[in-house]
Amino acid sequence: MREFIELEIGAAKVMLLAEKAMYWPERKLLFIADIHFGKAAAYRALGQPVPSGTTLKNLQRLDVLLNKYPTTTIIFLGDFLHAPESHAPTTIDVIHEWRKAHLQTACLLIRGNHDQRAGDPPKKLQIEVVNEPFILGPFAFQHSPLKLDNYHVVAGHSHPSFRLQGKGRQKINMACFHSTAGLTVLPSFGEFTGGHPVEVLSDSRVFITDGTGIWEPKIN
């Protein structure tokens, strides 16, 4: 397993990171899909006894990436906040403290389906918000994993995973990057978000990550 895998897509070289993010070194851009801040808080508001502290864990993982890869801008590929309940002070205050420590790094959010329902992040977080697609160079950055003529789409939304077959009936689903002609989908970055198995096509490339290492499995 490796820390990252270099991939040439859309006539540009990017790095697929073991930490479930993508980095474009030429532009010093870091891409995060489906972080879903406040998801656990939204479930707790419904009376579900789910884990706490996921917002802080997500931010700590972002800090690891910012320390490893020089970054001018973090681009969030949708679903920054999970639900209206994610605006709770217990969630927003933690993000705000993190943001104040990283004002030298710009943040851009491309609205996803959960952002439409949750609403934009509070102004004090200083996050620019745009609708999809966000065109930059050969890429169309989106939340929706839908192909767009003349661009290579980089998206999130589907929380891709790949089912590894063990001995006998042993199986495990692992988060993955899924790249096909004209489309690359990033795994969900957020804690407590789950995943959905990808449909492996003839032109598919899958890169599995456990959060610390990344590799390309053999596909029969």
Short mmCIF file of C-alpha atoms in Angstrom, two decimals:
data_model
loop_
_atom_site.label_atom_id
_atom_site.label_comp_id
_atom_site.label_asym_id
_atom_site.label_seq_id
_atom_site.Cartn_x
_atom_site.Cartn_y
_atom_site.Cartn_z
CA MET A 1 0.00 0.00 0.00
CA ARG A 2 1.10 3.57 -0.68
CA GLU A 3 0.28 7.04 0.63
CA PHE A 4 -0.97 8.19 -2.76
CA ILE A 5 -1.37 7.12 -6.36
CA GLU A 6 -0.62 9.47 -9.24
CA LEU A 7 -3.27 9.45 -11.94
CA GLU A 8 -3.42 11.32 -15.23
CA ILE A 9 -6.99 12.42 -15.96
CA GLY A 10 -8.25 15.21 -18.17
CA ALA A 11 -4.67 15.82 -19.41
CA ALA A 12 -3.58 16.73 -15.87
CA LYS A 13 -1.77 14.79 -13.16
CA VAL A 14 -3.50 14.44 -9.81
CA MET A 15 -2.80 12.48 -6.65
CA LEU A 16 -5.38 10.18 -5.11
CA LEU A 17 -4.61 10.24 -1.41
CA ALA A 18 -4.93 7.40 1.07
CA GLU A 19 -6.75 9.86 3.34
CA LYS A 20 -9.76 9.80 0.95
CA ALA A 21 -9.02 13.09 -0.79
CA MET A 22 -7.55 14.26 -4.10
CA TYR A 23 -4.69 16.71 -4.60
CA TRP A 24 -3.81 18.64 -7.75
CA PRO A 25 -0.15 19.57 -7.18
CA GLU A 26 0.17 21.92 -10.16
CA ARG A 27 -2.54 24.17 -8.67
CA LYS A 28 -1.99 23.27 -4.99
CA LEU A 29 -5.67 22.38 -4.65
CA LEU A 30 -7.08 19.84 -2.20
CA PHE A 31 -10.44 18.20 -2.98
CA ILE A 32 -12.77 16.79 -0.33
CA ALA A 33 -16.08 15.07 -1.09
CA ASP A 34 -19.02 14.51 1.23
CA ILE A 35 -17.60 15.54 4.57
CA HIS A 36 -21.15 15.80 6.02
CA PHE A 37 -20.32 17.95 9.03
CA GLY A 38 -22.98 17.57 11.71
CA LYS A 39 -24.41 14.26 10.53
CA ALA A 40 -23.99 12.62 13.90
CA ALA A 41 -25.48 15.69 15.60
CA ALA A 42 -28.50 15.51 13.29
CA TYR A 43 -29.06 11.87 14.25
CA ARG A 44 -28.67 12.64 17.95
CA ALA A 45 -31.30 15.37 17.55
CA LEU A 46 -33.64 12.56 16.48
CA GLY A 47 -32.85 10.62 19.64
CA GLN A 48 -30.40 8.17 18.04
CA PRO A 49 -27.43 7.22 20.29
CA VAL A 50 -24.71 7.71 17.67
CA PRO A 51 -21.04 8.58 18.30
CA SER A 52 -20.00 12.15 19.13
CA GLY A 53 -16.84 13.99 18.15
CA THR A 54 -16.99 13.24 14.41
CA THR A 55 -16.68 16.92 13.45
CA LEU A 56 -13.43 17.28 15.37
CA LYS A 57 -12.09 14.02 13.88
CA ASN A 58 -12.83 15.28 10.36
CA LEU A 59 -11.01 18.54 11.06
CA GLN A 60 -8.02 16.73 12.53
CA ARG A 61 -7.80 14.62 9.38
CA LEU A 62 -7.92 17.80 7.29
CA ASP A 63 -5.06 19.18 9.35
CA VAL A 64 -2.98 16.11 8.54
CA LEU A 65 -3.49 16.74 4.82
CA LEU A 66 -2.72 20.46 5.06
CA ASN A 67 0.53 19.63 6.84
CA LYS A 68 1.54 17.16 4.14
CA TYR A 69 0.44 18.96 0.95
CA PRO A 70 0.92 22.72 0.33
CA THR A 71 -2.61 23.96 -0.29
CA THR A 72 -3.90 27.31 -1.49
CA THR A 73 -7.57 26.24 -1.61
CA ILE A 74 -9.68 23.41 -0.26
CA ILE A 75 -12.51 22.61 -2.66
CA PHE A 76 -15.41 20.76 -1.06
CA LEU A 77 -17.33 18.72 -3.65
CA GLY A 78 -20.70 19.11 -1.98
CA ASP A 79 -22.44 18.04 1.22
CA PHE A 80 -20.47 20.21 3.61
CA LEU A 81 -23.28 20.28 6.17
CA HIS A 82 -25.54 17.28 6.50
CA ALA A 83 -28.86 18.79 7.60
CA PRO A 84 -30.44 21.93 9.08
CA GLU A 85 -29.62 20.51 12.53
CA SER A 86 -25.94 20.69 11.57
CA HIS A 87 -26.08 24.44 12.22
CA ALA A 88 -26.11 23.65 15.96
CA PRO A 89 -23.54 25.73 17.86
CA THR A 90 -21.80 22.57 19.06
CA THR A 91 -20.92 21.82 15.43
CA ILE A 92 -20.44 25.28 13.93
CA ASP A 93 -18.29 26.58 16.79
CA VAL A 94 -15.79 23.73 16.33
CA ILE A 95 -15.56 24.40 12.59
CA HIS A 96 -15.22 28.15 13.23
CA GLU A 97 -12.27 27.65 15.57
CA TRP A 98 -10.59 25.49 12.95
CA ARG A 99 -11.33 28.03 10.20
CA LYS A 100 -9.80 30.90 12.18
CA ALA A 101 -6.56 28.93 12.36
CA HIS A 102 -6.52 28.40 8.57
CA LEU A 103 -7.55 31.74 7.09
CA GLN A 104 -4.52 31.63 4.79
CA THR A 105 -6.18 28.70 3.01
CA ALA A 106 -9.22 29.60 0.90
CA CYS A 107 -12.26 27.32 1.05
CA LEU A 108 -14.75 26.79 -1.78
CA LEU A 109 -17.93 24.73 -1.54
CA ILE A 110 -19.74 23.38 -4.60
CA ARG A 111 -23.30 22.89 -3.40
CA GLY A 112 -24.56 19.32 -3.12
CA ASN A 113 -27.98 17.87 -2.43
CA HIS A 114 -27.51 18.01 1.35
CA ASP A 115 -26.32 21.63 1.11
CA GLN A 116 -29.57 22.52 -0.64
CA ARG A 117 -31.48 21.25 2.39
CA ALA A 118 -29.07 22.24 5.15
CA GLY A 119 -28.37 25.72 3.80
CA ASP A 120 -25.02 27.39 3.15
CA PRO A 121 -22.34 27.48 5.86
CA PRO A 122 -22.53 30.56 8.12
CA LYS A 123 -20.76 33.62 6.72
CA LYS A 124 -18.30 33.66 9.62
CA LEU A 125 -16.71 30.47 8.24
CA GLN A 126 -15.55 32.47 5.19
CA ILE A 127 -16.34 29.75 2.67
CA GLU A 128 -17.17 30.73 -0.91
CA VAL A 129 -20.20 28.84 -2.18
CA VAL A 130 -21.02 28.12 -5.85
CA ASN A 131 -23.33 25.87 -7.84
CA GLU A 132 -22.06 23.03 -10.00
CA PRO A 133 -20.27 22.71 -12.32
CA PHE A 134 -17.15 24.60 -11.29
CA ILE A 135 -14.93 24.68 -14.37
CA LEU A 136 -11.17 24.82 -13.93
CA GLY A 137 -8.71 23.77 -16.62
CA PRO A 138 -9.72 20.42 -18.11
CA PHE A 139 -12.03 19.64 -15.19
CA ALA A 140 -15.64 20.17 -14.24
CA PHE A 141 -15.84 19.85 -10.46
CA GLN A 142 -19.28 18.81 -9.30
CA HIS A 143 -21.17 17.08 -6.55
CA SER A 144 -23.25 15.01 -8.97
CA PRO A 145 -21.31 12.22 -10.73
CA LEU A 146 -22.73 13.06 -14.16
CA LYS A 147 -20.52 13.34 -17.23
CA LEU A 148 -20.19 16.67 -19.03
CA ASP A 149 -19.09 17.08 -22.63
CA ASN A 150 -15.54 18.39 -23.16
CA TYR A 151 -14.51 18.07 -19.49
CA HIS A 152 -13.35 15.39 -17.12
CA VAL A 153 -15.81 15.48 -14.22
CA VAL A 154 -14.53 15.07 -10.66
CA ALA A 155 -17.40 14.50 -8.27
CA GLY A 156 -18.65 12.96 -5.05
CA HIS A 157 -22.19 12.13 -3.88
CA SER A 158 -22.24 8.37 -4.33
CA HIS A 159 -19.78 7.44 -1.52
CA PRO A 160 -18.17 4.72 -3.67
CA SER A 161 -16.94 1.49 -2.12
CA PHE A 162 -15.51 -1.77 -3.46
CA ARG A 163 -16.31 -5.23 -2.15
CA LEU A 164 -13.23 -7.30 -1.43
CA GLN A 165 -13.67 -11.06 -1.49
CA GLY A 166 -11.88 -13.02 1.20
CA LYS A 167 -11.80 -16.73 1.82
CA GLY A 168 -15.11 -18.55 1.52
CA ARG A 169 -17.98 -16.20 2.16
CA GLN A 170 -15.86 -13.49 3.76
CA LYS A 171 -16.45 -10.08 2.20
CA ILE A 172 -15.70 -6.52 3.20
CA ASN A 173 -16.65 -3.17 1.65
CA MET A 174 -13.82 -0.64 1.41
CA ALA A 175 -14.00 3.03 0.44
CA CYS A 176 -12.62 3.68 -3.02
CA PHE A 177 -11.97 6.12 -5.83
CA HIS A 178 -13.78 5.10 -9.02
CA SER A 179 -12.45 6.44 -12.33
CA THR A 180 -13.93 5.85 -15.78
CA ALA A 181 -13.68 7.71 -19.10
CA GLY A 182 -14.62 11.32 -18.38
CA LEU A 183 -15.52 10.81 -14.70
CA THR A 184 -13.69 10.29 -11.41
CA VAL A 185 -15.67 9.90 -8.19
CA LEU A 186 -14.05 10.49 -4.80
CA PRO A 187 -14.89 8.51 -1.66
CA SER A 188 -16.72 10.17 1.17
CA PHE A 189 -14.24 11.95 3.43
CA GLY A 190 -16.54 12.25 6.43
CA GLU A 191 -16.68 10.02 9.47
CA PHE A 192 -19.96 8.16 9.92
CA THR A 193 -21.09 8.37 6.27
CA GLY A 194 -21.10 4.81 4.89
CA GLY A 195 -20.56 3.72 1.29
CA HIS A 196 -22.23 2.20 -1.77
CA PRO A 197 -20.62 -0.52 -3.95
CA VAL A 198 -19.54 0.69 -7.39
CA GLU A 199 -20.51 -0.91 -10.67
CA VAL A 200 -17.23 -1.97 -12.23
CA LEU A 201 -17.29 -1.41 -15.99
CA SER A 202 -14.83 -2.42 -18.70
CA ASP A 203 -13.11 0.99 -18.56
CA SER A 204 -13.20 1.30 -14.75
CA ARG A 205 -10.24 1.78 -12.48
CA VAL A 206 -10.80 1.35 -8.77
CA PHE A 207 -8.42 2.50 -6.03
CA ILE A 208 -9.17 1.20 -2.55
CA THR A 209 -8.26 3.08 0.62
CA ASP A 210 -8.48 2.23 4.29
CA GLY A 211 -7.58 5.79 5.28
CA THR A 212 -3.86 5.06 5.69
CA GLY A 213 -2.92 3.28 2.45
CA ILE A 214 -4.21 3.13 -1.11
CA TRP A 215 -3.93 0.43 -3.76
CA GLU A 216 -5.47 -0.76 -7.03
CA PRO A 217 -7.03 -4.21 -6.64
CA LYS A 218 -7.15 -6.88 -9.27
CA ILE A 219 -10.55 -6.86 -10.98
CA ASN A 220 -11.66 -10.07 -12.66
#
